Amino acid sequence: MVRALLGDRPEITPVWFMRQAGRSLPEYRALRSRGTMLEACLDPALASEITMQPVRRHGVDAAIFFSDIIVPLALVGIDVEIAPGRGPVFSKPLRTAADIAATVAIDPALVVERGGAVADAVGRTTAMLADLSDERGEPIPLIGFAGAPFTLAAYLVEGGPSKDHMAARRLIHEDAPAWRDLTSWLAEVTGRFLALQIEAGASAGQLFDSWAGGLSPADYRSSVLPASVAALAHARSLPLPEGVDRLPLVHFGVGTGEILADMASADIDALGVDYRVPLDVARARIGRDLTLQGNLDPAMLYAPEPVRTAAVHEILTAGRAARAHVFNLGHGVPMDADPDAISAVVRTVHDWRAR
Ligand code: 1CP
């Protein structure tokens, strides 16, 4: 996985899935029967165990750390909850310039000062992954992650999930200085959250700008990308462990067909592509030889086996246009997906080597 993210083509295409942890797994629901989502994220024993579940069940080639993009906001003291079946909900959405000024006055260093449970959970996970790696005979890396400033800002100013992220898109133009203050601050907060996981032992990092596809390319370039670059810089500037030359960083968003080249211009190694753009088309659009990650339509998890297998093969073929390919879905695993279909996709990807 790590070699592929950095540009090699291993004999077997590596595969992991966004939202592989939690949601669709019965063993997850059994563990999560008590307590809130945020409590689970900040319980090292529980978070590390949930992180391991899909790795054991599906045989994927990486773990994604069980947490959420809003965890660093909770750590610095912002009142946020993850509502079941809905997502992040803030008790005091940022409605005015004064709300934003009060928020950006919070010290981003609190993420690290109060992030002991996150570091502990990462440490426990990498120890469990090392044991499983010995059994499987190949290292299974942990991917750390963070939300990009735009996606976090979209929740903060809206107060919760929204369809078109109008409050954030409006603020960009209505009060450009406040927008810049907010996204610069978010870059510090979320960048430290990502760096914290990597310092604690994660082998790669992914920045999720899930809602960036709702922006015009001009707005993305001028008002959003700089803060994402600043967030990634926190991870990039960490000292590397002995024997490691480069930390693989992935940049992903949904509906980003028009901004792929801009997203690819950040200091990253791999670009996550959603299911709307075939990987060979994405390769032509980005003008840079990055590893591509993606991009099976999550809806294909419900298709009859021959249809699903053909779709996986088509993506593996298109992925050959890039320097290297990491197989993934074009967005997250849906809540009601059949876990056996997910395991079957892993087998199809791994068997492709024979062709
Ligand atoms: O009670 C539950 O089980 C809550 C469901 C859940 C889970 C399992 C949420 C609520 N978050 C998570 C974990 C999570 N979130 C992970 C780790 C596990 C994994 O991916 O396997 C990660 C990487 C995230 C990241 C995340 N949270 C993103 C970016 C990725 C994406 O899916 O686009 C976003 C946008 C969120 C916000 C969020 N958290 C939860 C929900 C339902 C949402 C989306 C809400 C919306 O539609 O706006």
Coordinates of C-alpha atoms and ligand atoms in Angstrom, one line a residue:
M1 CA 0.0 0.0 0.0
V2 CA 2.7 2.5 1.0
R3 CA 4.8 1.7 -2.0
A4 CA 1.9 2.1 -4.3
L5 CA 0.9 5.4 -2.8
L6 CA 4.5 6.6 -3.4
G7 CA 4.5 5.5 -7.0
D8 CA 5.5 1.8 -7.3
R9 CA 3.3 -0.8 -8.9
P10 CA 3.3 -3.8 -6.6
E11 CA 2.3 -7.1 -8.3
I12 CA -1.0 -7.0 -6.4
T13 CA -3.1 -3.8 -6.5
P14 CA -3.7 -2.8 -2.9
V15 CA -7.2 -2.0 -1.7
W16 CA -8.9 -0.3 1.2
F17 CA -12.3 1.4 1.5
M18 CA -13.4 4.8 2.7
R19 CA -15.8 4.2 5.6
Q20 CA -14.7 0.6 5.9
A21 CA -14.7 0.9 9.7
G22 CA -18.0 1.2 11.4
R23 CA -21.4 1.6 9.8
S24 CA -22.0 -1.6 7.7
L25 CA -20.3 -4.2 10.0
P26 CA -22.5 -6.2 12.5
E27 CA -19.5 -6.5 14.8
Y28 CA -19.2 -2.7 14.8
R29 CA -22.9 -2.3 15.8
A30 CA -22.3 -4.8 18.6
L31 CA -19.4 -2.8 20.0
R32 CA -21.2 0.5 19.6
S33 CA -24.4 -0.4 21.4
R34 CA -23.6 1.9 24.3
G35 CA -22.2 5.5 24.3
T36 CA -22.0 8.2 21.7
M37 CA -19.9 8.2 18.5
L38 CA -17.6 10.9 20.0
E39 CA -17.1 8.9 23.2
A40 CA -16.1 5.9 21.0
C41 CA -13.6 8.0 19.0
L42 CA -11.9 9.1 22.3
D43 CA -11.9 5.6 23.9
P44 CA -8.5 4.1 22.8
A45 CA -9.4 0.4 23.3
L46 CA -12.7 0.8 21.5
A47 CA -11.4 3.0 18.6
S48 CA -8.4 0.7 18.0
E49 CA -10.6 -2.4 18.0
I50 CA -13.1 -0.9 15.6
T51 CA -10.2 0.1 13.3
M52 CA -9.1 -3.5 13.2
Q53 CA -12.5 -5.0 12.4
P54 CA -12.6 -4.5 8.6
V55 CA -8.9 -5.4 8.3
R56 CA -9.6 -8.8 9.9
R57 CA -12.9 -9.4 8.0
H58 CA -12.2 -8.2 4.5
G59 CA -8.4 -8.7 4.2
V60 CA -7.9 -5.1 3.1
D61 CA -4.4 -3.8 2.7
A62 CA -4.7 -0.8 5.1
A63 CA -6.6 0.2 8.1
I64 CA -8.2 3.7 8.3
F65 CA -8.2 5.1 11.8
F66 CA -11.7 5.1 13.4
S67 CA -12.3 8.7 14.3
D68 CA -14.1 11.6 12.6
I69 CA -13.1 14.8 10.9
I70 CA -14.8 16.8 13.7
V71 CA -12.8 15.2 16.6
P72 CA -10.2 18.0 16.6
L73 CA -12.9 20.6 16.9
A74 CA -14.3 18.7 19.9
L75 CA -10.8 18.5 21.4
V76 CA -10.4 22.3 21.3
G77 CA -13.7 22.7 23.1
I78 CA -16.3 23.4 20.4
D79 CA -19.7 21.9 21.3
V80 CA -20.3 19.3 18.6
E81 CA -22.1 16.0 18.5
I82 CA -22.3 13.3 15.9
A83 CA -26.0 12.6 15.6
P84 CA -26.9 9.0 14.8
G85 CA -27.9 8.7 11.1
R86 CA -27.2 12.3 10.5
G87 CA -23.6 13.4 11.2
P88 CA -21.9 16.4 12.9
V89 CA -24.2 18.9 14.6
F90 CA -23.0 22.1 16.3
S91 CA -25.0 23.7 19.1
K92 CA -23.7 27.2 18.1
P93 CA -23.2 27.5 14.3
L94 CA -20.9 30.4 13.4
R95 CA -23.4 32.9 12.1
T96 CA -21.5 36.3 12.5
A97 CA -18.0 37.8 12.2
A98 CA -17.9 37.9 16.0
D99 CA -18.7 34.2 16.2
I100 CA -15.8 33.5 13.9
A101 CA -13.5 35.9 15.7
A102 CA -14.2 34.1 19.0
T103 CA -13.6 30.7 17.5
V104 CA -10.3 31.6 15.8
A105 CA -9.0 32.9 19.2
I106 CA -8.9 29.3 20.5
D107 CA -5.4 28.0 20.6
P108 CA -5.0 25.2 17.9
A109 CA -2.2 23.6 20.1
L110 CA -5.1 22.3 22.3
V111 CA -5.6 19.5 19.7
V112 CA -2.3 18.1 20.7
E113 CA -2.5 18.9 24.4
R114 CA -5.8 17.2 24.7
G115 CA -5.3 14.5 22.0
G116 CA -3.7 11.9 24.3
A117 CA -6.6 9.4 23.7
V118 CA -6.1 9.8 19.9
A119 CA -2.3 9.1 20.1
D120 CA -3.0 6.2 22.5
A121 CA -5.6 4.7 20.1
V122 CA -3.2 5.0 17.1
G123 CA -0.4 3.3 19.2
R124 CA -2.7 0.4 20.1
T125 CA -3.8 0.0 16.5
T126 CA -0.3 -0.1 15.1
A127 CA 0.7 -2.7 17.7
M128 CA -2.4 -4.9 16.7
L129 CA -1.6 -4.3 13.0
A130 CA 2.0 -5.4 13.5
D131 CA 0.7 -8.7 15.0
L132 CA -1.7 -9.3 12.1
S133 CA 1.1 -8.3 9.6
D134 CA 3.3 -11.1 11.0
E135 CA 0.4 -13.6 10.4
R136 CA -0.2 -12.3 6.9
G137 CA 3.4 -11.9 6.0
E138 CA 3.1 -8.3 4.7
P139 CA 3.0 -5.0 6.6
I140 CA -0.5 -3.5 7.0
P141 CA -0.3 0.2 7.4
L142 CA -2.6 2.5 9.3
I143 CA -3.9 5.5 7.4
G144 CA -4.4 8.6 9.5
F145 CA -6.8 11.3 8.2
A146 CA -8.3 14.7 8.7
G147 CA -11.0 16.9 7.2
A148 CA -9.9 19.7 4.9
P149 CA -10.7 23.2 6.1
F150 CA -13.5 23.8 3.6
T151 CA -15.4 20.7 4.6
L152 CA -15.0 21.5 8.3
A153 CA -16.1 25.1 7.7
A154 CA -19.1 23.9 5.8
Y155 CA -20.3 22.1 8.9
L156 CA -19.3 24.9 11.3
V157 CA -21.1 27.7 9.6
E158 CA -24.1 25.6 8.6
G159 CA -24.4 23.9 12.0
G160 CA -24.7 20.5 10.5
P161 CA -24.9 18.5 7.3
S162 CA -26.3 20.4 4.3
K163 CA -27.0 19.6 0.6
D164 CA -25.4 22.6 -1.1
H165 CA -23.1 24.1 1.6
M166 CA -24.7 27.5 0.8
A167 CA -23.7 29.1 4.2
A168 CA -20.0 28.4 3.5
R169 CA -20.1 29.3 -0.2
R170 CA -21.9 32.5 0.8
L171 CA -19.4 33.5 3.5
I172 CA -16.5 33.2 1.0
H173 CA -17.9 36.2 -0.8
E174 CA -19.8 38.0 1.8
D175 CA -16.9 38.4 4.3
A176 CA -13.7 37.3 2.6
P177 CA -11.5 38.3 5.6
A178 CA -13.6 36.3 8.1
W179 CA -13.5 33.3 5.7
R180 CA -9.7 33.5 5.4
D181 CA -9.4 33.7 9.2
L182 CA -11.7 30.8 9.7
T183 CA -10.0 28.5 7.1
S184 CA -6.5 29.5 8.2
W185 CA -7.4 28.6 11.8
L186 CA -9.0 25.3 10.7
A187 CA -5.8 24.5 8.7
E188 CA -3.9 24.7 12.0
V189 CA -6.4 22.6 13.9
T190 CA -7.0 19.9 11.4
G191 CA -3.3 19.8 10.3
R192 CA -2.3 19.2 13.9
F193 CA -4.9 16.4 14.1
L194 CA -3.4 14.7 11.1
A195 CA 0.2 15.2 12.3
L196 CA -0.7 13.8 15.7
Q197 CA -1.8 10.5 14.2
I198 CA 1.3 10.3 12.1
E199 CA 3.6 11.1 15.0
A200 CA 1.8 8.3 17.0
G201 CA 2.5 5.8 14.2
A202 CA 0.2 6.1 11.2
S203 CA 2.1 5.4 8.0
A204 CA 0.1 7.5 5.6
G205 CA -2.4 10.4 5.7
Q206 CA -5.5 11.4 3.8
L207 CA -7.1 14.8 3.7
F208 CA -10.9 14.5 3.1
D209 CA -12.3 17.5 1.4
S210 CA -15.6 15.7 0.8
W211 CA -17.7 18.7 -0.1
A212 CA -15.1 20.7 -2.2
G213 CA -16.9 19.5 -5.4
G214 CA -19.6 22.0 -4.7
L215 CA -17.3 25.0 -5.4
S216 CA -16.5 26.7 -8.7
P217 CA -12.9 26.1 -9.7
A218 CA -12.0 29.8 -9.2
D219 CA -13.3 29.8 -5.7
Y220 CA -11.6 26.5 -4.9
R221 CA -8.3 27.8 -6.2
S222 CA -8.4 31.2 -4.5
S223 CA -10.3 30.6 -1.2
V224 CA -10.1 26.9 -0.3
L225 CA -6.9 25.2 -1.7
P226 CA -4.4 27.5 0.2
A227 CA -5.8 26.3 3.6
S228 CA -5.7 22.6 2.5
V229 CA -2.1 23.1 1.5
A230 CA -1.4 24.6 4.9
A231 CA -3.1 21.7 6.7
L232 CA -1.1 19.2 4.7
A233 CA 2.1 21.1 5.5
H234 CA 1.8 20.1 9.1
A235 CA 2.1 16.4 8.2
R236 CA 4.8 17.1 5.6
S237 CA 7.0 18.9 8.0
L238 CA 7.2 16.1 10.5
P239 CA 10.6 14.4 10.9
L240 CA 10.5 10.9 9.2
P241 CA 11.3 7.7 11.1
E242 CA 14.6 5.9 10.2
G243 CA 14.5 4.2 6.9
V244 CA 11.4 6.2 5.6
D245 CA 12.1 8.6 2.7
R246 CA 8.7 10.1 2.3
L247 CA 5.3 10.1 4.0
P248 CA 2.5 9.2 1.6
L249 CA -0.3 11.9 1.6
V250 CA -3.6 11.5 -0.2
H251 CA -6.1 14.2 -1.2
F252 CA -9.7 13.3 -1.8
G253 CA -13.0 14.9 -2.5
V254 CA -16.5 14.1 -4.0
G255 CA -17.7 15.6 -7.3
T256 CA -14.3 17.1 -7.9
G257 CA -14.0 16.4 -11.6
E258 CA -13.5 20.1 -12.5
I259 CA -10.9 20.7 -9.7
L260 CA -8.8 17.6 -10.0
A261 CA -5.7 19.4 -11.3
D262 CA -6.0 22.0 -8.6
M263 CA -6.3 19.3 -5.9
A264 CA -3.3 17.5 -7.5
S265 CA -1.2 20.7 -7.2
A266 CA -0.8 20.3 -3.5
D267 CA 2.3 18.5 -2.1
I268 CA 0.7 15.0 -2.2
D269 CA 1.5 11.6 -3.5
A270 CA -1.9 10.2 -4.4
L271 CA -5.2 11.8 -5.5
G272 CA -8.5 10.2 -4.6
V273 CA -11.0 10.3 -7.4
D274 CA -14.7 9.8 -7.0
Y275 CA -16.8 7.5 -9.2
R276 CA -17.9 10.2 -11.7
V277 CA -14.5 10.4 -13.5
P278 CA -12.8 7.3 -15.0
L279 CA -9.3 7.0 -13.7
D280 CA -7.7 7.3 -17.2
V281 CA -9.6 10.5 -17.7
A282 CA -8.5 11.8 -14.3
R283 CA -4.9 11.0 -15.2
A284 CA -5.2 13.1 -18.3
R285 CA -6.8 16.0 -16.4
I286 CA -4.3 16.3 -13.5
G287 CA -1.2 16.8 -15.7
R288 CA 1.0 15.3 -13.0
D289 CA 2.0 11.7 -12.5
L290 CA 0.5 10.9 -9.1
T291 CA -0.9 7.6 -7.8
L292 CA -4.6 7.5 -8.3
Q293 CA -7.0 6.1 -5.7
G294 CA -10.5 4.9 -6.4
N295 CA -13.1 4.6 -7.7
L296 CA -15.9 2.0 -7.7
D297 CA -19.3 3.5 -7.4
P298 CA -20.6 2.4 -4.0
A299 CA -23.9 1.5 -5.7
M300 CA -22.0 -1.3 -7.4
L301 CA -21.8 -3.1 -4.0
Y302 CA -25.5 -4.0 -4.6
A303 CA -25.1 -5.3 -8.2
P304 CA -25.2 -9.0 -9.1
E305 CA -21.7 -10.5 -8.9
P306 CA -20.9 -10.6 -12.6
V307 CA -21.8 -6.9 -13.0
R308 CA -19.8 -5.9 -9.9
T309 CA -16.8 -7.9 -11.0
A310 CA -16.8 -6.4 -14.5
A311 CA -16.9 -2.9 -12.9
V312 CA -13.9 -3.7 -10.7
H313 CA -12.0 -5.0 -13.7
E314 CA -12.8 -1.9 -15.7
I315 CA -11.5 0.3 -12.9
L316 CA -8.3 -1.8 -12.6
T317 CA -7.8 -1.4 -16.3
A318 CA -8.3 2.4 -16.3
G319 CA -6.0 2.6 -13.3
R320 CA -3.1 1.4 -15.4
A321 CA -3.0 4.9 -16.9
A322 CA -1.6 6.2 -13.7
R323 CA 1.9 5.6 -12.3
A324 CA 0.3 3.4 -9.6
H325 CA -3.2 2.6 -8.4
V326 CA -4.8 2.0 -5.0
F327 CA -8.2 0.5 -5.3
N328 CA -11.0 2.1 -3.3
L329 CA -14.6 3.1 -3.7
G330 CA -15.5 6.5 -5.3
H331 CA -16.9 7.5 -1.9
G332 CA -17.6 5.7 1.4
V333 CA -19.2 2.3 2.1
P334 CA -22.9 2.8 2.5
M335 CA -24.4 1.9 5.9
D336 CA -26.5 -1.0 4.5
A337 CA -24.0 -2.5 2.2
D338 CA -23.5 -6.3 2.4
P339 CA -20.2 -6.9 4.1
D340 CA -19.8 -10.0 1.9
A341 CA -19.9 -7.9 -1.2
I342 CA -17.1 -5.7 0.2
S343 CA -15.0 -8.8 0.9
A344 CA -15.7 -10.1 -2.6
V345 CA -14.4 -6.8 -4.1
V346 CA -11.1 -7.3 -2.2
R347 CA -10.7 -10.8 -3.6
T348 CA -11.5 -9.6 -7.2
V349 CA -8.8 -6.8 -6.9
H350 CA -6.2 -9.2 -5.4
D351 CA -6.8 -11.9 -8.1
W352 CA -6.3 -9.4 -10.9
R353 CA -2.6 -9.9 -10.6
A354 CA -2.9 -13.1 -12.5
R355 CA -4.0 -11.3 -15.7
Ligands
1CP1 O1 -22.9 6.2 14.8 C1 -22.2 5.9 13.8 O2 -21.8 4.8 13.6 C2 -21.8 7.2 13.1 C3 -21.4 6.9 11.7 C4 -20.0 7.5 11.5 C5 -18.8 6.9 11.4 C6 -18.5 5.4 11.6 C7 -19.7 8.9 11.3 C8 -20.7 10.0 11.4 N1 -18.4 9.1 11.2 C9 -17.7 7.8 11.3 C10 -16.3 7.5 11.2 C11 -15.5 8.2 10.2 N2 -15.7 9.4 9.6 C12 -14.2 7.8 9.7 C13 -13.4 6.6 10.1 C14 -13.9 5.3 9.6 C15 -13.8 4.9 8.2 O3 -13.8 5.8 7.3 O4 -13.8 3.7 7.9 C16 -13.8 8.7 8.7 C17 -12.5 8.7 7.9 C18 -14.7 9.7 8.7 C19 -14.6 11.0 7.9 C20 -15.8 11.9 7.7 N3 -16.7 12.2 8.6 C21 -16.0 12.5 6.5 C22 -15.1 12.5 5.3 C23 -15.3 11.2 4.6 C24 -16.6 11.1 3.8 O5 -17.3 10.2 4.2 O6 -16.9 12.0 3.0 C25 -17.1 13.3 6.7 C26 -17.8 14.2 5.6 C27 -17.6 13.1 8.0 C28 -18.8 13.7 8.6 C29 -19.7 12.7 9.1 N4 -19.6 11.9 10.2 C30 -20.6 11.0 10.3 C31 -21.4 11.2 9.2 C32 -22.7 10.5 8.9 C33 -20.9 12.3 8.4 C34 -21.4 12.8 7.1 C35 -22.6 13.7 7.3 C36 -23.0 14.5 6.0 O7 -23.5 13.8 5.1 O8 -22.8 15.7 5.9

